[in-house]
PDB file of C-alpha atoms in Angstrom:
ATOM      1  CA  UNK A   8    -269.081-107.845-101.585  1.00 49.00           C
ATOM      2  CA  UNK A   9    -265.669-108.569-100.096  1.00 53.00           C
ATOM      3  CA  UNK A  10    -265.398-104.825 -99.114  1.00 54.00           C
ATOM      4  CA  UNK A  11    -268.721-104.924 -97.439  1.00 52.00           C
ATOM      5  CA  UNK A  12    -267.619-107.883 -95.341  1.00 51.00           C
ATOM      6  CA  UNK A  13    -264.287-106.149 -94.575  1.00 50.00           C
ATOM      7  CA  UNK A  14    -266.050-103.120 -93.389  1.00 53.00           C
ATOM      8  CA  UNK A  15    -268.493-105.347 -91.237  1.00 53.00           C
ATOM      9  CA  UNK A  16    -265.611-107.113 -89.425  1.00 50.00           C
ATOM     10  CA  UNK A  17    -263.735-103.787 -88.967  1.00 49.00           C
ATOM     11  CA  UNK A  18    -266.884-102.397 -87.058  1.00 49.00           C
ATOM     12  CA  UNK A  19    -267.110-105.653 -85.006  1.00 44.00           C
ATOM     13  CA  UNK A  20    -263.493-105.539 -84.121  1.00 47.00           C
ATOM     14  CA  UNK A  21    -263.704-101.842 -83.018  1.00 45.00           C
ATOM     15  CA  UNK A  22    -266.768-102.650 -80.845  1.00 42.00           C
ATOM     16  CA  UNK A  23    -264.831-105.535 -79.337  1.00 42.00           C
ATOM     17  CA  UNK A  24    -261.723-103.359 -78.473  1.00 42.00           C
ATOM     18  CA  UNK A  25    -264.170-100.794 -76.805  1.00 45.00           C
ATOM     19  CA  UNK A  26    -265.726-103.661 -74.866  1.00 41.00           C
ATOM     20  CA  UNK A  27    -262.488-104.915 -73.573  1.00 40.00           C
ATOM     21  CA  UNK A  28    -261.513-101.347 -72.620  1.00 43.00           C
ATOM     22  CA  UNK A  29    -264.637-101.037 -70.581  1.00 45.00           C
ATOM     23  CA  UNK A  30    -264.012-104.332 -68.985  1.00 42.00           C
ATOM     24  CA  UNK A  31    -260.642-103.239 -67.531  1.00 52.00           C
ATOM     25  CA  UNK A  32    -262.408-101.059 -64.959  1.00 75.00           C
ATOM     26  CA  UNK A  33    -261.286 -98.448 -62.885  1.00 94.00           C
ATOM     27  CA  UNK A  34    -258.223 -98.077 -60.776  1.00 96.00           C
ATOM     28  CA  UNK A  35    -258.177 -99.341 -57.224  1.00 97.00           C
ATOM     29  CA  UNK A  36    -258.872 -96.732 -54.746  1.00 97.00           C
ATOM     30  CA  UNK A  37    -257.028 -96.705 -51.283  1.00 97.00           C
ATOM     31  CA  UNK A  38    -258.285 -94.873 -48.369  1.00 97.00           C
ATOM     32  CA  UNK A  39    -256.363 -93.597 -45.314  1.00 97.00           C
ATOM     33  CA  UNK A  40    -258.367 -92.578 -42.254  1.00 96.00           C
ATOM     34  CA  UNK A  41    -257.580 -89.608 -39.988  1.00 95.00           C
ATOM     35  CA  UNK A  42    -256.907 -88.946 -36.361  1.00 95.00           C
ATOM     36  CA  UNK A  43    -258.859 -91.179 -33.979  1.00 94.00           C
ATOM     37  CA  UNK A  44    -260.697 -92.897 -36.884  1.00 94.00           C
ATOM     38  CA  UNK A  45    -260.896 -96.367 -38.373  1.00 92.00           C
ATOM     39  CA  UNK A  46    -261.234 -98.041 -41.721  1.00 89.00           C
ATOM     40  CA  UNK A  47    -265.012 -97.745 -41.151  1.00 92.00           C
ATOM     41  CA  UNK A  48    -264.847 -94.172 -41.514  1.00 93.00           C
ATOM     42  CA  UNK A  49    -265.048 -94.660 -45.234  1.00 95.00           C
ATOM     43  CA  UNK A  50    -267.815 -97.183 -45.488  1.00 95.00           C
ATOM     44  CA  UNK A  51    -270.219 -94.534 -46.897  1.00 94.00           C
ATOM     45  CA  UNK A  52    -267.628 -93.091 -49.234  1.00 96.00           C
ATOM     46  CA  UNK A  53    -266.614 -96.658 -50.485  1.00 95.00           C
ATOM     47  CA  UNK A  54    -270.277 -97.592 -51.263  1.00 95.00           C
ATOM     48  CA  UNK A  55    -270.728 -94.204 -53.060  1.00 95.00           C
ATOM     49  CA  UNK A  56    -267.640 -94.905 -55.238  1.00 96.00           C
ATOM     50  CA  UNK A  57    -268.908 -98.239 -56.239  1.00 94.00           C
ATOM     51  CA  UNK A  58    -272.261 -96.927 -57.082  1.00 94.00           C
ATOM     52  CA  UNK A  59    -270.838 -94.237 -59.307  1.00 94.00           C
ATOM     53  CA  UNK A  60    -268.043 -96.611 -60.731  1.00 94.00           C
ATOM     54  CA  UNK A  61    -269.527-100.107 -60.432  1.00 94.00           C
ATOM     55  CA  UNK A  62    -266.794-102.782 -59.989  1.00 90.00           C
ATOM     56  CA  UNK A  63    -264.241-100.357 -58.456  1.00 94.00           C
ATOM     57  CA  UNK A  64    -262.088-102.011 -55.713  1.00 95.00           C
ATOM     58  CA  UNK A  65    -261.764 -99.677 -52.720  1.00 95.00           C
ATOM     59  CA  UNK A  66    -259.449-100.546 -49.905  1.00 94.00           C
ATOM     60  CA  UNK A  67    -259.600 -98.834 -46.613  1.00 92.00           C
ATOM     61  CA  UNK A  68    -256.462 -99.724 -44.762  1.00 87.00           C
ATOM     62  CA  UNK A  69    -257.348-101.182 -41.230  1.00 86.00           C
ATOM     63  CA  UNK A  70    -254.212 -99.894 -39.464  1.00 91.00           C
ATOM     64  CA  UNK A  71    -253.560 -97.715 -36.487  1.00 93.00           C
ATOM     65  CA  UNK A  72    -257.130 -97.143 -35.446  1.00 93.00           C
ATOM     66  CA  UNK A  73    -258.307 -95.020 -32.467  1.00 93.00           C
ATOM     67  CA  UNK A  74    -255.743 -94.106 -30.147  1.00 94.00           C
ATOM     68  CA  UNK A  75    -253.050 -95.856 -32.149  1.00 96.00           C
ATOM     69  CA  UNK A  76    -253.536 -92.949 -34.844  1.00 95.00           C
ATOM     70  CA  UNK A  77    -251.586 -90.669 -32.389  1.00 96.00           C
ATOM     71  CA  UNK A  78    -248.360 -92.737 -32.990  1.00 97.00           C
ATOM     72  CA  UNK A  79    -245.513 -90.844 -34.640  1.00 98.00           C
ATOM     73  CA  UNK A  80    -246.219 -90.315 -38.409  1.00 98.00           C
ATOM     74  CA  UNK A  81    -243.002 -91.961 -39.606  1.00 98.00           C
ATOM     75  CA  UNK A  82    -243.998 -95.023 -37.683  1.00 97.00           C
ATOM     76  CA  UNK A  83    -247.409 -94.965 -39.270  1.00 97.00           C
ATOM     77  CA  UNK A  84    -245.977 -94.402 -42.769  1.00 97.00           C
ATOM     78  CA  UNK A  85    -243.592 -97.495 -42.233  1.00 96.00           C
ATOM     79  CA  UNK A  86    -246.613 -99.710 -41.375  1.00 95.00           C
ATOM     80  CA  UNK A  87    -248.802 -98.472 -44.027  1.00 96.00           C
ATOM     81  CA  UNK A  88    -246.048 -98.676 -46.412  1.00 95.00           C
ATOM     82  CA  UNK A  89    -245.831-102.488 -45.858  1.00 94.00           C
ATOM     83  CA  UNK A  90    -249.462-102.873 -46.949  1.00 93.00           C
ATOM     84  CA  UNK A  91    -249.082-100.348 -49.758  1.00 94.00           C
ATOM     85  CA  UNK A  92    -246.166-102.225 -51.452  1.00 94.00           C
ATOM     86  CA  UNK A  93    -248.426-105.161 -51.645  1.00 95.00           C
ATOM     87  CA  UNK A  94    -251.402-103.214 -53.105  1.00 96.00           C
ATOM     88  CA  UNK A  95    -249.090-101.723 -55.766  1.00 95.00           C
ATOM     89  CA  UNK A  96    -247.932-104.985 -56.728  1.00 95.00           C
ATOM     90  CA  UNK A  97    -251.294-106.190 -57.121  1.00 96.00           C
ATOM     91  CA  UNK A  98    -252.238-103.158 -59.253  1.00 96.00           C
ATOM     92  CA  UNK A  99    -249.393-102.647 -61.703  1.00 95.00           C
ATOM     93  CA  UNK A 100    -251.653-100.231 -63.771  1.00 95.00           C
ATOM     94  CA  UNK A 101    -251.641 -97.833 -60.749  1.00 96.00           C
ATOM     95  CA  UNK A 102    -253.849 -96.860 -57.851  1.00 97.00           C
ATOM     96  CA  UNK A 103    -255.636 -93.627 -56.587  1.00 98.00           C
ATOM     97  CA  UNK A 104    -255.117 -92.663 -53.155  1.00 98.00           C
ATOM     98  CA  UNK A 105    -257.494 -90.622 -50.781  1.00 98.00           C
ATOM     99  CA  UNK A 106    -256.077 -89.433 -47.519  1.00 98.00           C
ATOM    100  CA  UNK A 107    -258.609 -87.834 -45.068  1.00 98.00           C
ATOM    101  CA  UNK A 108    -257.542 -85.230 -42.418  1.00 97.00           C
ATOM    102  CA  UNK A 109    -254.329 -86.606 -40.821  1.00 97.00           C
ATOM    103  CA  UNK A 110    -254.503 -89.437 -43.280  1.00 97.00           C
ATOM    104  CA  UNK A 111    -253.633 -86.897 -46.004  1.00 98.00           C
ATOM    105  CA  UNK A 112    -250.244 -86.343 -44.326  1.00 98.00           C
ATOM    106  CA  UNK A 113    -249.722 -90.046 -44.034  1.00 98.00           C
ATOM    107  CA  UNK A 114    -250.468 -90.312 -47.682  1.00 98.00           C
ATOM    108  CA  UNK A 115    -248.142 -87.711 -48.685  1.00 98.00           C
ATOM    109  CA  UNK A 116    -245.462 -89.267 -46.674  1.00 98.00           C
ATOM    110  CA  UNK A 117    -246.080 -92.522 -48.491  1.00 97.00           C
ATOM    111  CA  UNK A 118    -245.876 -90.876 -51.824  1.00 98.00           C
ATOM    112  CA  UNK A 119    -242.646 -89.160 -51.002  1.00 98.00           C
ATOM    113  CA  UNK A 120    -240.824 -92.135 -49.372  1.00 97.00           C
ATOM    114  CA  UNK A 121    -241.907 -94.887 -51.738  1.00 97.00           C
ATOM    115  CA  UNK A 122    -239.569 -95.068 -54.668  1.00 96.00           C
ATOM    116  CA  UNK A 123    -241.250 -95.912 -58.045  1.00 93.00           C
ATOM    117  CA  UNK A 124    -244.702 -95.759 -56.473  1.00 97.00           C
ATOM    118  CA  UNK A 125    -247.616 -96.123 -58.980  1.00 97.00           C
ATOM    119  CA  UNK A 126    -250.009 -93.695 -57.249  1.00 97.00           C
ATOM    120  CA  UNK A 127    -251.939 -91.938 -60.246  1.00 98.00           C
ATOM    121  CA  UNK A 128    -254.132 -89.373 -58.307  1.00 98.00           C
ATOM    122  CA  UNK A 129    -253.689 -88.276 -54.697  1.00 98.00           C
ATOM    123  CA  UNK A 130    -256.698 -86.711 -53.173  1.00 98.00           C
ATOM    124  CA  UNK A 131    -255.901 -84.824 -49.921  1.00 98.00           C
ATOM    125  CA  UNK A 132    -259.225 -84.241 -48.283  1.00 98.00           C
ATOM    126  CA  UNK A 133    -259.203 -81.613 -45.586  1.00 98.00           C
ATOM    127  CA  UNK A 134    -255.707 -82.429 -44.619  1.00 98.00           C
ATOM    128  CA  UNK A 135    -253.409 -79.912 -42.901  1.00 98.00           C
ATOM    129  CA  UNK A 136    -250.592 -80.240 -45.479  1.00 98.00           C
ATOM    130  CA  UNK A 137    -248.790 -77.109 -44.064  1.00 98.00           C
ATOM    131  CA  UNK A 138    -249.392 -78.009 -40.512  1.00 98.00           C
ATOM    132  CA  UNK A 139    -251.858 -77.064 -37.722  1.00 97.00           C
ATOM    133  CA  UNK A 140    -251.885 -74.024 -35.572  1.00 97.00           C
ATOM    134  CA  UNK A 141    -255.292 -73.780 -33.884  1.00 88.00           C
ATOM    135  CA  UNK A 142    -257.274 -74.670 -30.763  1.00 82.00           C
ATOM    136  CA  UNK A 143    -260.324 -76.095 -32.258  1.00 79.00           C
ATOM    137  CA  UNK A 144    -262.852 -78.018 -30.259  1.00 79.00           C
ATOM    138  CA  UNK A 145    -261.171 -81.338 -31.461  1.00 77.00           C
ATOM    139  CA  UNK A 146    -257.729 -79.948 -30.253  1.00 79.00           C
ATOM    140  CA  UNK A 147    -259.069 -79.301 -26.783  1.00 77.00           C
ATOM    141  CA  UNK A 148    -260.873 -82.644 -26.631  1.00 83.00           C
ATOM    142  CA  UNK A 149    -257.412 -84.516 -26.903  1.00 85.00           C
ATOM    143  CA  UNK A 150    -255.350 -81.787 -25.179  1.00 87.00           C
ATOM    144  CA  UNK A 151    -257.514 -79.917 -22.808  1.00 84.00           C
ATOM    145  CA  UNK A 152    -254.771 -78.307 -20.859  1.00 78.00           C
ATOM    146  CA  UNK A 153    -252.824 -76.925 -23.849  1.00 85.00           C
ATOM    147  CA  UNK A 154    -253.723 -73.497 -25.626  1.00 87.00           C
ATOM    148  CA  UNK A 155    -252.017 -72.808 -29.001  1.00 91.00           C
ATOM    149  CA  UNK A 156    -249.810 -69.929 -27.818  1.00 92.00           C
ATOM    150  CA  UNK A 157    -247.987 -72.364 -25.563  1.00 95.00           C
ATOM    151  CA  UNK A 158    -248.561 -75.693 -27.248  1.00 95.00           C
ATOM    152  CA  UNK A 159    -245.012 -75.512 -28.759  1.00 97.00           C
ATOM    153  CA  UNK A 160    -243.561 -75.926 -25.271  1.00 97.00           C
ATOM    154  CA  UNK A 161    -244.800 -79.397 -25.276  1.00 96.00           C
ATOM    155  CA  UNK A 162    -245.011 -80.325 -28.887  1.00 97.00           C
ATOM    156  CA  UNK A 163    -241.468 -79.248 -29.743  1.00 98.00           C
ATOM    157  CA  UNK A 164    -239.955 -81.666 -27.319  1.00 98.00           C
ATOM    158  CA  UNK A 165    -238.953 -85.281 -27.409  1.00 98.00           C
ATOM    159  CA  UNK A 166    -242.190 -86.437 -25.809  1.00 97.00           C
ATOM    160  CA  UNK A 167    -244.268 -84.027 -27.889  1.00 97.00           C
ATOM    161  CA  UNK A 168    -242.857 -85.500 -31.111  1.00 98.00           C
ATOM    162  CA  UNK A 169    -243.999 -88.970 -29.994  1.00 98.00           C
ATOM    163  CA  UNK A 170    -247.584 -87.874 -30.782  1.00 97.00           C
ATOM    164  CA  UNK A 171    -248.665 -87.502 -34.410  1.00 97.00           C
ATOM    165  CA  UNK A 172    -250.172 -84.004 -33.932  1.00 97.00           C
ATOM    166  CA  UNK A 173    -246.754 -82.845 -32.600  1.00 97.00           C
ATOM    167  CA  UNK A 174    -245.265 -83.898 -35.951  1.00 98.00           C
ATOM    168  CA  UNK A 175    -247.300 -81.202 -37.821  1.00 98.00           C
ATOM    169  CA  UNK A 176    -247.847 -78.590 -35.265  1.00 98.00           C
ATOM    170  CA  UNK A 177    -246.637 -75.580 -37.023  1.00 98.00           C
ATOM    171  CA  UNK A 178    -246.242 -72.560 -34.714  1.00 98.00           C
ATOM    172  CA  UNK A 179    -245.509 -69.388 -36.957  1.00 98.00           C
ATOM    173  CA  UNK A 180    -244.039 -67.603 -33.945  1.00 98.00           C
ATOM    174  CA  UNK A 181    -241.396 -70.198 -33.169  1.00 98.00           C
ATOM    175  CA  UNK A 182    -240.219 -71.452 -36.631  1.00 98.00           C
ATOM    176  CA  UNK A 183    -236.632 -72.188 -35.306  1.00 98.00           C
ATOM    177  CA  UNK A 184    -237.834 -74.887 -32.899  1.00 98.00           C
ATOM    178  CA  UNK A 185    -240.337 -76.077 -35.616  1.00 98.00           C
ATOM    179  CA  UNK A 186    -237.419 -76.700 -38.011  1.00 98.00           C
ATOM    180  CA  UNK A 187    -235.129 -77.976 -35.343  1.00 98.00           C
ATOM    181  CA  UNK A 188    -237.456 -80.256 -33.310  1.00 98.00           C
ATOM    182  CA  UNK A 189    -240.310 -81.390 -35.523  1.00 98.00           C
ATOM    183  CA  UNK A 190    -239.617 -84.867 -36.780  1.00 98.00           C
ATOM    184  CA  UNK A 191    -242.033 -84.931 -39.746  1.00 98.00           C
ATOM    185  CA  UNK A 192    -243.337 -81.887 -41.586  1.00 98.00           C
ATOM    186  CA  UNK A 193    -240.066 -80.031 -42.222  1.00 98.00           C
ATOM    187  CA  UNK A 194    -238.685 -83.213 -43.509  1.00 98.00           C
ATOM    188  CA  UNK A 195    -241.452 -84.058 -46.160  1.00 98.00           C
ATOM    189  CA  UNK A 196    -241.445 -80.347 -47.119  1.00 98.00           C
ATOM    190  CA  UNK A 197    -237.802 -80.611 -47.693  1.00 98.00           C
ATOM    191  CA  UNK A 198    -237.319 -77.494 -45.630  1.00 98.00           C
ATOM    192  CA  UNK A 199    -234.268 -79.077 -44.022  1.00 96.00           C
ATOM    193  CA  UNK A 200    -231.347 -80.980 -45.400  1.00 96.00           C
ATOM    194  CA  UNK A 201    -231.430 -84.672 -45.201  1.00 97.00           C
ATOM    195  CA  UNK A 202    -230.288 -87.837 -47.159  1.00 97.00           C
ATOM    196  CA  UNK A 203    -233.496 -88.300 -49.078  1.00 98.00           C
ATOM    197  CA  UNK A 204    -234.167 -84.744 -50.398  1.00 98.00           C
ATOM    198  CA  UNK A 205    -233.858 -85.726 -53.924  1.00 98.00           C
ATOM    199  CA  UNK A 206    -235.849 -89.013 -53.560  1.00 98.00           C
ATOM    200  CA  UNK A 207    -238.676 -87.152 -51.961  1.00 98.00           C
ATOM    201  CA  UNK A 208    -239.027 -84.653 -54.696  1.00 98.00           C
ATOM    202  CA  UNK A 209    -238.480 -87.344 -57.475  1.00 98.00           C
ATOM    203  CA  UNK A 210    -241.208 -89.526 -55.870  1.00 98.00           C
ATOM    204  CA  UNK A 211    -243.613 -86.577 -55.554  1.00 98.00           C
ATOM    205  CA  UNK A 212    -243.301 -85.658 -59.087  1.00 98.00           C
ATOM    206  CA  UNK A 213    -244.462 -89.168 -60.137  1.00 98.00           C
ATOM    207  CA  UNK A 214    -248.160 -87.946 -59.229  1.00 98.00           C
ATOM    208  CA  UNK A 215    -250.268 -87.446 -62.362  1.00 98.00           C
ATOM    209  CA  UNK A 216    -252.826 -85.447 -60.245  1.00 98.00           C
ATOM    210  CA  UNK A 217    -252.725 -83.699 -56.753  1.00 98.00           C
ATOM    211  CA  UNK A 218    -256.209 -82.758 -55.555  1.00 98.00           C
ATOM    212  CA  UNK A 219    -256.353 -80.313 -52.469  1.00 98.00           C
ATOM    213  CA  UNK A 220    -259.677 -80.040 -51.019  1.00 98.00           C
ATOM    214  CA  UNK A 221    -260.796 -77.780 -48.098  1.00 98.00           C
ATOM    215  CA  UNK A 222    -262.859 -74.992 -47.141  1.00 98.00           C
ATOM    216  CA  UNK A 223    -263.666 -72.072 -44.761  1.00 98.00           C
ATOM    217  CA  UNK A 224    -266.142 -73.878 -42.600  1.00 98.00           C
ATOM    218  CA  UNK A 225    -263.997 -76.747 -41.837  1.00 97.00           C
ATOM    219  CA  UNK A 226    -263.820 -75.986 -38.105  1.00 96.00           C
ATOM    220  CA  UNK A 227    -260.802 -78.336 -37.425  1.00 96.00           C
ATOM    221  CA  UNK A 228    -258.062 -77.730 -39.809  1.00 97.00           C
ATOM    222  CA  UNK A 229    -256.565 -74.244 -38.667  1.00 96.00           C
ATOM    223  CA  UNK A 230    -255.927 -72.303 -40.625  1.00 97.00           C
ATOM    224  CA  UNK A 231    -258.180 -73.977 -43.100  1.00 98.00           C
ATOM    225  CA  UNK A 232    -255.965 -72.890 -46.029  1.00 98.00           C
ATOM    226  CA  UNK A 233    -253.384 -75.336 -44.758  1.00 98.00           C
ATOM    227  CA  UNK A 234    -255.302 -77.997 -46.770  1.00 98.00           C
ATOM    228  CA  UNK A 235    -254.164 -75.813 -49.932  1.00 98.00           C
ATOM    229  CA  UNK A 236    -250.466 -75.467 -48.768  1.00 98.00           C
ATOM    230  CA  UNK A 237    -251.294 -71.915 -47.392  1.00 98.00           C
ATOM    231  CA  UNK A 238    -250.452 -70.929 -43.912  1.00 98.00           C
ATOM    232  CA  UNK A 239    -249.985 -67.888 -41.636  1.00 98.00           C
ATOM    233  CA  UNK A 240    -246.830 -65.974 -41.023  1.00 97.00           C
ATOM    234  CA  UNK A 241    -245.559 -64.648 -37.631  1.00 96.00           C
ATOM    235  CA  UNK A 242    -248.122 -61.771 -37.823  1.00 96.00           C
ATOM    236  CA  UNK A 243    -250.839 -64.370 -38.349  1.00 95.00           C
ATOM    237  CA  UNK A 244    -251.490 -63.102 -41.917  1.00 98.00           C
ATOM    238  CA  UNK A 245    -252.329 -65.568 -44.439  1.00 98.00           C
ATOM    239  CA  UNK A 246    -249.673 -66.554 -46.908  1.00 98.00           C
ATOM    240  CA  UNK A 247    -251.155 -68.457 -49.837  1.00 98.00           C
ATOM    241  CA  UNK A 248    -249.583 -71.528 -51.463  1.00 98.00           C
ATOM    242  CA  UNK A 249    -247.740 -69.581 -54.269  1.00 98.00           C
ATOM    243  CA  UNK A 250    -246.206 -67.180 -51.781  1.00 98.00           C
ATOM    244  CA  UNK A 251    -244.852 -69.974 -49.497  1.00 98.00           C
ATOM    245  CA  UNK A 252    -241.072 -70.539 -49.732  1.00 98.00           C
ATOM    246  CA  UNK A 253    -241.653 -74.346 -50.107  1.00 98.00           C
ATOM    247  CA  UNK A 254    -243.484 -73.313 -53.442  1.00 98.00           C
ATOM    248  CA  UNK A 255    -241.148 -70.567 -54.527  1.00 98.00           C
ATOM    249  CA  UNK A 256    -237.989 -72.648 -54.077  1.00 98.00           C
ATOM    250  CA  UNK A 257    -239.861 -75.717 -55.289  1.00 98.00           C
ATOM    251  CA  UNK A 258    -238.328 -77.644 -52.380  1.00 98.00           C
ATOM    252  CA  UNK A 259    -240.309 -80.956 -52.954  1.00 98.00           C
ATOM    253  CA  UNK A 260    -241.787 -80.419 -56.409  1.00 98.00           C
ATOM    254  CA  UNK A 261    -245.124 -78.559 -55.535  1.00 98.00           C
ATOM    255  CA  UNK A 262    -244.416 -75.732 -57.969  1.00 98.00           C
ATOM    256  CA  UNK A 263    -243.107 -78.055 -60.680  1.00 98.00           C
ATOM    257  CA  UNK A 264    -246.241 -80.120 -60.318  1.00 98.00           C
ATOM    258  CA  UNK A 265    -248.409 -77.102 -60.493  1.00 98.00           C
ATOM    259  CA  UNK A 266    -246.716 -75.751 -63.627  1.00 98.00           C
ATOM    260  CA  UNK A 267    -247.366 -79.043 -65.275  1.00 98.00           C
ATOM    261  CA  UNK A 268    -251.162 -78.513 -64.673  1.00 98.00           C
ATOM    262  CA  UNK A 269    -251.335 -81.481 -62.281  1.00 98.00           C
ATOM    263  CA  UNK A 270    -252.279 -79.463 -58.966  1.00 98.00           C
ATOM    264  CA  UNK A 271    -256.066 -78.967 -58.521  1.00 98.00           C
ATOM    265  CA  UNK A 272    -257.207 -76.658 -55.761  1.00 98.00           C
ATOM    266  CA  UNK A 273    -260.770 -77.137 -54.753  1.00 98.00           C
ATOM    267  CA  UNK A 274    -262.657 -74.873 -52.257  1.00 98.00           C
ATOM    268  CA  UNK A 275    -266.053 -75.408 -50.913  1.00 98.00           C
ATOM    269  CA  UNK A 276    -267.988 -73.631 -48.126  1.00 98.00           C
ATOM    270  CA  UNK A 277    -270.510 -74.976 -45.753  1.00 98.00           C
ATOM    271  CA  UNK A 278    -268.808 -78.183 -45.211  1.00 98.00           C
ATOM    272  CA  UNK A 279    -267.822 -79.306 -41.707  1.00 97.00           C
ATOM    273  CA  UNK A 280    -264.557 -81.208 -41.225  1.00 97.00           C
ATOM    274  CA  UNK A 281    -266.406 -84.443 -40.447  1.00 96.00           C
ATOM    275  CA  UNK A 282    -268.535 -84.365 -43.353  1.00 97.00           C
ATOM    276  CA  UNK A 283    -266.107 -84.141 -46.365  1.00 98.00           C
ATOM    277  CA  UNK A 284    -266.160 -87.832 -47.010  1.00 96.00           C
ATOM    278  CA  UNK A 285    -269.822 -87.998 -46.790  1.00 96.00           C
ATOM    279  CA  UNK A 286    -270.790 -84.862 -49.009  1.00 97.00           C
ATOM    280  CA  UNK A 287    -272.280 -85.940 -52.405  1.00 95.00           C
ATOM    281  CA  UNK A 288    -271.391 -82.620 -54.085  1.00 97.00           C
ATOM    282  CA  UNK A 289    -267.800 -82.835 -52.962  1.00 97.00           C
ATOM    283  CA  UNK A 290    -267.630 -86.339 -54.321  1.00 97.00           C
ATOM    284  CA  UNK A 291    -269.311 -85.552 -57.720  1.00 97.00           C
ATOM    285  CA  UNK A 292    -267.386 -82.344 -58.295  1.00 97.00           C
ATOM    286  CA  UNK A 293    -263.975 -82.821 -56.716  1.00 98.00           C
ATOM    287  CA  UNK A 294    -263.276 -86.511 -56.372  1.00 97.00           C
ATOM    288  CA  UNK A 295    -265.065 -88.578 -59.007  1.00 96.00           C
ATOM    289  CA  UNK A 296    -263.368 -86.783 -62.005  1.00 96.00           C
ATOM    290  CA  UNK A 297    -260.106 -88.007 -60.873  1.00 97.00           C
ATOM    291  CA  UNK A 298    -260.945 -91.691 -60.260  1.00 93.00           C
ATOM    292  CA  UNK A 299    -260.299 -92.689 -63.707  1.00 78.00           C
TER     293      UNK A 299
END
């Protein structure tokens, strides 16, 4: 009889532990918007996350909206960082981060510059992680007098670097100017020597998952493979991620992270740049599995 009661209480205890585990809920999801956007860009995505994972806290950072999103990226990272430190403190078990378009570069800058961050999964959603070199309709909307062949003459100047786009403009025909004048992308790629090279790599390797999402019908990120750390050479031929020097020399830890099985490259056709954060299939297949 006593053995039966012992077994009964054991089952109850296991069920109770399972209940507590469920009640802990999912990690907070932090969202960073892109160029000329605002926190409401993610209203639909936030509601869909909560539908799939009831009780999940989502935080769309209400900073640097509209034209303020053209501010230099280090300036943006500083201001986002102040909010992010508070969020991390409030979520000691870790958070998941989604950066959309330019927001993915801001997100990577946060990850690499914040020591002891607790970001679990970083979802880079159609973000030009290796830079931009294209004259899409969006580019001409904001820079109607610039064409890509000559844009370097403006972007690789002090004034040009006062604009966020200039910070990740990557002209394959003028790499010396890119490395010498760009104030952001060569730094977070650890392509040049600076005081925080080791910190950036160590912080990047704290990620448990890096999810890189993009596709051939994006229409804004150019080349679209930049969203997967691919880019073109000076002959404008594609050089995929694993053939890039930043990967082969493991400058900031991308190769190490990939060898640990933590880099997940996701490709999907027929998705426009402005639809990535609204597409159910993209969310269900590429995002939801990492919001644990």
